Short mmCIF file of C-alpha atoms and ligand atoms in Angstrom, two decimals:
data_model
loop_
_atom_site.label_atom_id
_atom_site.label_comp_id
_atom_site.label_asym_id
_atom_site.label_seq_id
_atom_site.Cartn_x
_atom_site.Cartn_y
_atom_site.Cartn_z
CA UNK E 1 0.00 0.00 0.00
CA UNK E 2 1.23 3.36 -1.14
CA UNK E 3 1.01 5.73 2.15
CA UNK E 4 0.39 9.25 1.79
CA UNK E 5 2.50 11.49 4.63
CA UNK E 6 -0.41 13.35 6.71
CA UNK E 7 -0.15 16.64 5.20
CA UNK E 8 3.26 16.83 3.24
CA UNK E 9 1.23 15.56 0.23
CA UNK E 10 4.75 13.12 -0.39
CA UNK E 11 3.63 9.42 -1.24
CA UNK E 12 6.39 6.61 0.30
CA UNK E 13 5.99 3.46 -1.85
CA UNK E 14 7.59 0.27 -0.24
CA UNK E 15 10.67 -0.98 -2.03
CA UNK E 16 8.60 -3.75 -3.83
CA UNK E 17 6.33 -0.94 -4.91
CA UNK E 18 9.36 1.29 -5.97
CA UNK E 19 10.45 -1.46 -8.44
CA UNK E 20 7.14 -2.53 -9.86
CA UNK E 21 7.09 1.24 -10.60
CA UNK E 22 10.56 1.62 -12.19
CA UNK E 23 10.17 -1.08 -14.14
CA UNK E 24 6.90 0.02 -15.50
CA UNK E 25 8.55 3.14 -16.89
CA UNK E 26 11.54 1.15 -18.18
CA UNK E 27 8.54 -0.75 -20.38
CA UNK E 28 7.11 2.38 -21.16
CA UNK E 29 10.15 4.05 -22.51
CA UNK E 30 11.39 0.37 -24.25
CA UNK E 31 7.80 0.63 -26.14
CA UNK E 32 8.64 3.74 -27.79
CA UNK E 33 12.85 3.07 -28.06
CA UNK E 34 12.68 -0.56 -29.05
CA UNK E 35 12.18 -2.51 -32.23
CA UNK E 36 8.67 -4.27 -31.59
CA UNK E 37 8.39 -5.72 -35.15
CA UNK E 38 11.79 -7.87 -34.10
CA UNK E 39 11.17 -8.12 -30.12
CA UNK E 40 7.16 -9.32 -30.25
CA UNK E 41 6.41 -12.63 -31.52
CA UNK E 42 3.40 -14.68 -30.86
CA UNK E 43 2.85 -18.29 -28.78
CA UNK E 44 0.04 -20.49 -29.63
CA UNK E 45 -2.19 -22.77 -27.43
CA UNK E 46 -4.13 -25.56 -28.94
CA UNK E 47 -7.94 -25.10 -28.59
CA UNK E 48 -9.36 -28.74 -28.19
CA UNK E 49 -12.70 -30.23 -29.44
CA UNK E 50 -13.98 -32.81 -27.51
CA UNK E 51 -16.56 -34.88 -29.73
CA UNK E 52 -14.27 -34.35 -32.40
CA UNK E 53 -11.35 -35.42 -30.64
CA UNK E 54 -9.14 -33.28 -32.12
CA UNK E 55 -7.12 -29.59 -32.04
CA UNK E 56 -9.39 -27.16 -34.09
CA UNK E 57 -7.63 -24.35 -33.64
CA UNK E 58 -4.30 -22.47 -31.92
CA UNK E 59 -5.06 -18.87 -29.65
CA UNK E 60 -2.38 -16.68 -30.52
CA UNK E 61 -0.81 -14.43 -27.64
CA UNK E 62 1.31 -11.89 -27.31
CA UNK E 63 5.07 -11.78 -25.77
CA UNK E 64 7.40 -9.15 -26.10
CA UNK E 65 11.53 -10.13 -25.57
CA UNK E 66 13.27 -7.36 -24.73
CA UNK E 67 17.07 -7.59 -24.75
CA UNK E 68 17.30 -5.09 -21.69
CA UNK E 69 14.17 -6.07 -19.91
CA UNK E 70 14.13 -9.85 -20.96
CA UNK E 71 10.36 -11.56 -21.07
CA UNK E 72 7.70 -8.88 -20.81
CA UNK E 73 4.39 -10.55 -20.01
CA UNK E 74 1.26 -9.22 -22.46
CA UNK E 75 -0.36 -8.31 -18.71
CA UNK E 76 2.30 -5.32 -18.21
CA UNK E 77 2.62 -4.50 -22.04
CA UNK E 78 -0.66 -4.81 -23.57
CA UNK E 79 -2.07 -1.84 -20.70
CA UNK E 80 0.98 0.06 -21.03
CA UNK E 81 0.80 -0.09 -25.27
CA UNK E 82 -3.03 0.81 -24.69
CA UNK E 83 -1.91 3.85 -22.99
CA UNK E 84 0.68 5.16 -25.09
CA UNK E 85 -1.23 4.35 -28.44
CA UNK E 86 1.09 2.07 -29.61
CA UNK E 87 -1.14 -0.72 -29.21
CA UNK E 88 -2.58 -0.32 -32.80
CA UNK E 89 1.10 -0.75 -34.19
CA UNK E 90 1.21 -3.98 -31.91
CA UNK E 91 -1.37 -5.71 -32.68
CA UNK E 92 -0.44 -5.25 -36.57
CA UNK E 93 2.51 -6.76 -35.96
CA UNK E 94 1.08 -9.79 -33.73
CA UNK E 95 -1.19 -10.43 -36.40
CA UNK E 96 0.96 -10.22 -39.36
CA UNK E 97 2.66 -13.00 -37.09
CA UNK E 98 0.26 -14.97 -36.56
CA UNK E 99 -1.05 -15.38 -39.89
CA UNK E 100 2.07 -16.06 -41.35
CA UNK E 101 2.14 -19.26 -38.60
CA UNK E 102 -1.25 -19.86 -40.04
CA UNK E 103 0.24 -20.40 -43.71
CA UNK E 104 2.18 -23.85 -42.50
CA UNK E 105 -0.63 -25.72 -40.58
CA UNK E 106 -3.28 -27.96 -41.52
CA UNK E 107 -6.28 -26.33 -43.43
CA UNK E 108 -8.71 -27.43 -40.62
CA UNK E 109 -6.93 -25.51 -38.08
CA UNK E 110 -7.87 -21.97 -37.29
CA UNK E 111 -6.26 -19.32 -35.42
CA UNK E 112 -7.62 -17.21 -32.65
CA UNK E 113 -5.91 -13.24 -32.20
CA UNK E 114 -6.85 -11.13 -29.41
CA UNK E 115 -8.20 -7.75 -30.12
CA UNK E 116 -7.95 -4.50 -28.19
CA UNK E 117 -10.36 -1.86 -27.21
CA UNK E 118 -7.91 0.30 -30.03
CA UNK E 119 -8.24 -2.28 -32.37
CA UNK E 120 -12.10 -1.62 -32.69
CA UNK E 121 -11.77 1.88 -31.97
CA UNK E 122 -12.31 3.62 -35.16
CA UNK E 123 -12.75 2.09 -38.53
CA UNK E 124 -9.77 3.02 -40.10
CA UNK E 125 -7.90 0.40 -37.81
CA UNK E 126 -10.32 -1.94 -38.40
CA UNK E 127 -9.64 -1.52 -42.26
CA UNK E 128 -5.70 -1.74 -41.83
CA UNK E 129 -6.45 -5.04 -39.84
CA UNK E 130 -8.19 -5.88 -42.86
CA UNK E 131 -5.29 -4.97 -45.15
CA UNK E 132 -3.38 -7.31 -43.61
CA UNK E 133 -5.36 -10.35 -43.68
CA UNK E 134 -5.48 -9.37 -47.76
CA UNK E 135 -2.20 -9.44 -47.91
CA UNK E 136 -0.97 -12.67 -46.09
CA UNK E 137 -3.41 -14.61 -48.49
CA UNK E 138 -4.97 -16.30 -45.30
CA UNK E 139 -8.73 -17.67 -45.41
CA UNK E 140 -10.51 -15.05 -43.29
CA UNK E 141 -12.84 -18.27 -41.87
CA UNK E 142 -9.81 -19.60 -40.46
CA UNK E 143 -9.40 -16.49 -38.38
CA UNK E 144 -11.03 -15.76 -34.84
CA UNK E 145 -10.93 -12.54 -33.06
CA UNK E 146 -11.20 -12.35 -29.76
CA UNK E 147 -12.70 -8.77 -27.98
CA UNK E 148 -12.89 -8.40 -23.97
CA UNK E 149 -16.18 -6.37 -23.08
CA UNK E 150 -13.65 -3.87 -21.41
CA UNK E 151 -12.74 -3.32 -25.46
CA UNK E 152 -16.35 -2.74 -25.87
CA UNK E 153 -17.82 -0.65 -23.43
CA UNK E 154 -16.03 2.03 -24.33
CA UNK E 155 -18.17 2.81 -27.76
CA UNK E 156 -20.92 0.27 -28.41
CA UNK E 157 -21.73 1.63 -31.65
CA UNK E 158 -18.43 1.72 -33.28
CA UNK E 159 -17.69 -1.68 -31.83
CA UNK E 160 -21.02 -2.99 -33.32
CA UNK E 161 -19.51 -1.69 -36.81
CA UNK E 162 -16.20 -3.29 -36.47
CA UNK E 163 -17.28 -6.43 -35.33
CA UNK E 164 -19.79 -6.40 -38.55
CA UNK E 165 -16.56 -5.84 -40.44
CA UNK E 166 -15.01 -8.79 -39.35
CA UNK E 167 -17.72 -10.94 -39.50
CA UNK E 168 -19.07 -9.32 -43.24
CA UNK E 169 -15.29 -10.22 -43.95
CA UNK E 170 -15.90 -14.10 -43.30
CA UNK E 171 -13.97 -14.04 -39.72
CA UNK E 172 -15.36 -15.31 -36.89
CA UNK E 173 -15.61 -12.68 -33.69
CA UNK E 174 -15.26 -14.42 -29.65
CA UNK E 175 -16.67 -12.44 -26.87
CA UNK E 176 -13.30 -13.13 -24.52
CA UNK E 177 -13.63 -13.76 -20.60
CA UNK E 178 -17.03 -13.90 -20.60
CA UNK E 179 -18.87 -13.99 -17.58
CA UNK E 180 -16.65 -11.15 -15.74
CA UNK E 181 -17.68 -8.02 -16.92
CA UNK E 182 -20.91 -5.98 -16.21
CA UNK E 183 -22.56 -6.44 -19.19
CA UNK E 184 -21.63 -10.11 -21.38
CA UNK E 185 -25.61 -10.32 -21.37
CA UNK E 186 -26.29 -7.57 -22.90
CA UNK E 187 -23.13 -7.78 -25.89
CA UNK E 188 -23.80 -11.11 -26.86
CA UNK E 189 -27.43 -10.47 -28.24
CA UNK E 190 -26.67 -6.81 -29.17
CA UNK E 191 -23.40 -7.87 -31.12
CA UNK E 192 -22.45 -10.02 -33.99
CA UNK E 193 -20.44 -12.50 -31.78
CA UNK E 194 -20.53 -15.86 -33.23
CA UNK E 195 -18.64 -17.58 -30.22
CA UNK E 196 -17.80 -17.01 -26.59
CA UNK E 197 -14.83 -17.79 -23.84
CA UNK E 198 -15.83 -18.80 -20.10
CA UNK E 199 -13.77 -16.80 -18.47
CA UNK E 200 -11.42 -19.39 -17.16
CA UNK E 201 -12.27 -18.02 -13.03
CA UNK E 202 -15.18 -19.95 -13.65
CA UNK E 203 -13.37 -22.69 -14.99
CA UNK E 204 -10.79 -23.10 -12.21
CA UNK E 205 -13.90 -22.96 -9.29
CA UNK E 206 -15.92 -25.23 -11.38
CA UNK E 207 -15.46 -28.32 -8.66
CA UNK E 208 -14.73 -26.08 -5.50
CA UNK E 209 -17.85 -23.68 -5.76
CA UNK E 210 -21.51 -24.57 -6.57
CA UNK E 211 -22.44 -21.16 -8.42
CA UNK E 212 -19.33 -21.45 -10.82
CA UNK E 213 -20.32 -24.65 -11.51
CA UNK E 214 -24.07 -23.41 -11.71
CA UNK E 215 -22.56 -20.48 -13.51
CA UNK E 216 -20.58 -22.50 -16.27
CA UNK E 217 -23.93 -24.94 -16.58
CA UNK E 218 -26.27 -22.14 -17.70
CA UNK E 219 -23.60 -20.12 -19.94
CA UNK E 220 -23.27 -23.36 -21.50
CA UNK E 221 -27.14 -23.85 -21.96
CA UNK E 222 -27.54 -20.18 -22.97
CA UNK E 223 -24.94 -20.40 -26.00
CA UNK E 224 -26.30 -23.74 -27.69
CA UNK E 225 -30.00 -21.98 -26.80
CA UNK E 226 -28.81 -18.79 -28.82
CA UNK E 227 -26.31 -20.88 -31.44
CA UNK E 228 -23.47 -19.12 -29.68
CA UNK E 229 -20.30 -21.56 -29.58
CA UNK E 230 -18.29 -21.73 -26.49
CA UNK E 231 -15.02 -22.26 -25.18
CA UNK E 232 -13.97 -23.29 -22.20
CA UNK E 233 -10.57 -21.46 -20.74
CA UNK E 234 -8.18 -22.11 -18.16
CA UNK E 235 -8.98 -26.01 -18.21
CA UNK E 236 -5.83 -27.45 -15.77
CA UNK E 237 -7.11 -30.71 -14.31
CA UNK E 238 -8.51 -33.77 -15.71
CA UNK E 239 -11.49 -33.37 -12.69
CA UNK E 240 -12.39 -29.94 -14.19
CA UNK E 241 -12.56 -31.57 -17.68
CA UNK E 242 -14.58 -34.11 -16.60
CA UNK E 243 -17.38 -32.23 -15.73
CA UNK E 244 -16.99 -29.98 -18.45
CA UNK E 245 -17.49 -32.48 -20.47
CA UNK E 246 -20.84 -33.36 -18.66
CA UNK E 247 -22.02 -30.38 -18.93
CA UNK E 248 -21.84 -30.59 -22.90
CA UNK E 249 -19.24 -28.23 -22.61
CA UNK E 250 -17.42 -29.47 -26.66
CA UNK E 251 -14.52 -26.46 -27.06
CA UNK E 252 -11.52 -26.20 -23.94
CA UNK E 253 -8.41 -24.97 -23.73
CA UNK E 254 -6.10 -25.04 -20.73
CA UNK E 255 -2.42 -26.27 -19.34
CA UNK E 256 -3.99 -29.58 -19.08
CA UNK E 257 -3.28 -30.35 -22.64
CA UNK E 258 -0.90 -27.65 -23.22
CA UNK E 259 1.03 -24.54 -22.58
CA UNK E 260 1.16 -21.98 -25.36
CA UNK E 261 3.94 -23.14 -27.45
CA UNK E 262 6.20 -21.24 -29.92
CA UNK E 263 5.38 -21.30 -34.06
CA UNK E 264 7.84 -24.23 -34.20
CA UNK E 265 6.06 -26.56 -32.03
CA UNK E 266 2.81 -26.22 -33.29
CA UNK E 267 3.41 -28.76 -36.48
CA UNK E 268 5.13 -31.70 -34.23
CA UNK E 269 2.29 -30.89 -31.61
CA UNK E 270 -0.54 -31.48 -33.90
CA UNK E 271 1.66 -34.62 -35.31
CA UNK E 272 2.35 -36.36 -31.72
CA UNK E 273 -0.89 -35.00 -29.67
CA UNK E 274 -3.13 -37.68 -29.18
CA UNK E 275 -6.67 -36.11 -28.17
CA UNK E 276 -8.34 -39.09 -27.56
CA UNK E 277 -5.93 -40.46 -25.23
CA UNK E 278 -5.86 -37.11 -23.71
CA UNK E 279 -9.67 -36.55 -23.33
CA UNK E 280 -10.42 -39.73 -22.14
CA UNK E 281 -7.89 -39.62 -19.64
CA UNK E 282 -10.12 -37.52 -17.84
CA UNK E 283 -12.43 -39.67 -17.79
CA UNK E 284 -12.07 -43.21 -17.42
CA UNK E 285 -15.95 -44.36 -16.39
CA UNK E 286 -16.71 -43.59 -19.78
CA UNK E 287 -14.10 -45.30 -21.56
CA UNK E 288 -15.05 -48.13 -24.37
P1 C2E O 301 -6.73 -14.22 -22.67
O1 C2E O 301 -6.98 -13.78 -24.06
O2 C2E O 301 -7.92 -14.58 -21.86
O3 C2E O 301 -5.71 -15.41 -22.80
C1 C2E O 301 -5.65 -16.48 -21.93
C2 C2E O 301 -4.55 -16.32 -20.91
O4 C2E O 301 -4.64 -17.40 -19.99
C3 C2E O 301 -3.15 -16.42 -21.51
O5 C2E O 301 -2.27 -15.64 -20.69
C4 C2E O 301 -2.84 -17.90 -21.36
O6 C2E O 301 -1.46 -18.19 -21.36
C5 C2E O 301 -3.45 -18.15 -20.00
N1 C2E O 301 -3.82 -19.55 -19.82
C6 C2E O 301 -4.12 -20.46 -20.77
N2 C2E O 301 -4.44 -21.65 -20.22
C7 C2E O 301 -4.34 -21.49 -18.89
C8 C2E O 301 -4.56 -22.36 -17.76
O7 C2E O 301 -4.89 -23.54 -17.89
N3 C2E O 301 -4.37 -21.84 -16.53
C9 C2E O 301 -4.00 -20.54 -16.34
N4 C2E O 301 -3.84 -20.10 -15.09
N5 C2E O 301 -3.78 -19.68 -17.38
C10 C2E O 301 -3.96 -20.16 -18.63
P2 C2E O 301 -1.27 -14.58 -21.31
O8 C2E O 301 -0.64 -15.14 -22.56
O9 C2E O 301 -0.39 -14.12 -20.21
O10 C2E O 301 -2.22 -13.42 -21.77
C11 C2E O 301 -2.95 -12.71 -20.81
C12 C2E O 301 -3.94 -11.78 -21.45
O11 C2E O 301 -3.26 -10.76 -22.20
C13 C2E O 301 -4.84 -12.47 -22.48
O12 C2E O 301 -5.92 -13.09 -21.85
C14 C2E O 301 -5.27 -11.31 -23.33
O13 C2E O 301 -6.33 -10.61 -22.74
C15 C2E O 301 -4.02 -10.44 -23.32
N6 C2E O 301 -3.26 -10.70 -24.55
C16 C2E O 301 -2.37 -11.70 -24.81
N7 C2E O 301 -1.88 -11.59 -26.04
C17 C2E O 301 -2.47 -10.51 -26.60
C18 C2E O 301 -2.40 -9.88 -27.89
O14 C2E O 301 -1.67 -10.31 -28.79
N8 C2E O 301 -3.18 -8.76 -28.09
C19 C2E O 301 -4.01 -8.28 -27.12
N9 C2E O 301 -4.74 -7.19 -27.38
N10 C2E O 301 -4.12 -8.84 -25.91
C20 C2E O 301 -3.36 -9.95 -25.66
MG1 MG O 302 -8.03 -14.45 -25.55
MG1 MG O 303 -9.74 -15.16 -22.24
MG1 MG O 304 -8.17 -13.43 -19.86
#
């Protein structure tokens, strides 16, 4: 806790505090010194179908490898990069990334990018975005965004026009960590979302607490009610997929099968993943 001296107006900040701060500015001033396209690169974590028994699709996130400042996690940049308005130049870069992954896999396979609020802000961003996926040649219905109601809230009607963009475009749009803002409700039958990720808080309190689990069971219900498709997030034990599962839950993605991985992995992953053997790990009453 930051204390403010009674009357001097001076704030003390604890050591800890001191350094969290320093190094914040040292990202701040590496954003604008440093050369993103060559320090940000993208990892990619397998999205799992479980009737299908098989990957579907990689999320793509952000990391930024700063030879000063090492590993920056997308947590402290992606804020920061909001802030500063370099987050536009960012996520052109991630995305440009990612689809260029995209090129080598499978045809079945999609990829997932996350969108910021910037991103969606005006619809000259929206078009570059679109520039780009003309450019890298990539099938547009092999690309998911994801959007975070906090990208949302902050212009409804602009949002409503990119998202129509994307999905006019062929792309498929993901309301992302649903369940934790104020309003999920209210965007996913006011907006052209096509798909939606439990928040994975849910996900990790699905055994522990009754209304996550309560929670989870009627988002569930709600999206195959409203032909909404959803993905589970955070998925880290074999218990927790096990009851996803029996809650028809068909879309997860969590450490339990896999940690996001660099572009190289991706093609030996999909080669030497077994899914089956992986799903019905979790659950061995129901194995034939
Ligand atoms: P998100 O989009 O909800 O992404 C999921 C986050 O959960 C990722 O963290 C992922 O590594 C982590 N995760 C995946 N499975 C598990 C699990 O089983 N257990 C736990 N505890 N965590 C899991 P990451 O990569 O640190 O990204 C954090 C957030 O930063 C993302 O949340 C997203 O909101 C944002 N972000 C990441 N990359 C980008 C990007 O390229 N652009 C934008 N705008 N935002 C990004
Ligand atoms: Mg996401
Ligand atoms: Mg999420
Ligand atoms: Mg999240």
């Amino acid at each position: 806790e930051a204390k403010r001296n009674k009357g001097s107006g001076v704030v003390v900040f604890s050591g800890a505090q001191e350094q969290a701060l320093t190094r914040k500015h040292a990202i701040e001033r590496a954003l604008v010194s440093s050369n993103l396209e060559d320090e940000m690169y993208t990892v990619f974590q397998p999205i799992v179908e479980l009737r299908g028994r098989r990957i579907v699709g990689f999320e793509a996130l952000g990391r930024w490898a700063n030879p000063q400042l090492g590993e920056i996690s997308p947590m402290s940049f992606i804020p920061l990069a909001e802030r500063t308005g370099q987050i536009s130049a960012i996520s052109r870069i991630l995305l440009r990334k990612s689809l260029t992954a995209l090129k080598d896999w499978p045809e079945d396979v999609y990829v997932s990018v996350n969108l910021s609020a910037h991103d969606i802000a005006n619809s000259e961003s929206i078009l570059r975005l679109l520039g780009i996926i003309n450019e890298s040649g990539a099938d547009p219905e092999r690309i998911d965004f994801e959007i975070t109601e906090t990208a949302i809230v902050q212009d409804f009607e602009q949002a409503k026009t990119a998202l129509n963009m994307l999905r006019n475009l062929g792309a498929n749009v993901a309301l992302d960590d649903f369940g934790t803002g104020y309003s999920s409700l209210s965007y996913i039958h006011r907006l052209p979302f096509n798909k939606i990720k439990v928040d994975r808080s849910f996900v990790a309190e699905i055994e522990s607490s009754g209304s996550s689990f309560k929670i989870v069971k009627s988002l569930l219900m709600l999206c195959n009610d409203m032909g909404l498709k959803a993905i589970a997030e955070g998925v880290e034990t074999a218990d927790q997929l096990r009851v996803l599962r029996q809650l028809g839950c068909n879309k997860v993605q969590g450490y339990y099968f896999s940690r996001p991985m660099p572009a190289g992995d991706v093609l030996p992953f999909l080669d030497s993943f077994d899914a089956h053997e992986a799903i019905e790990a979790a659950n061995p009453e129901l194995k034939r």
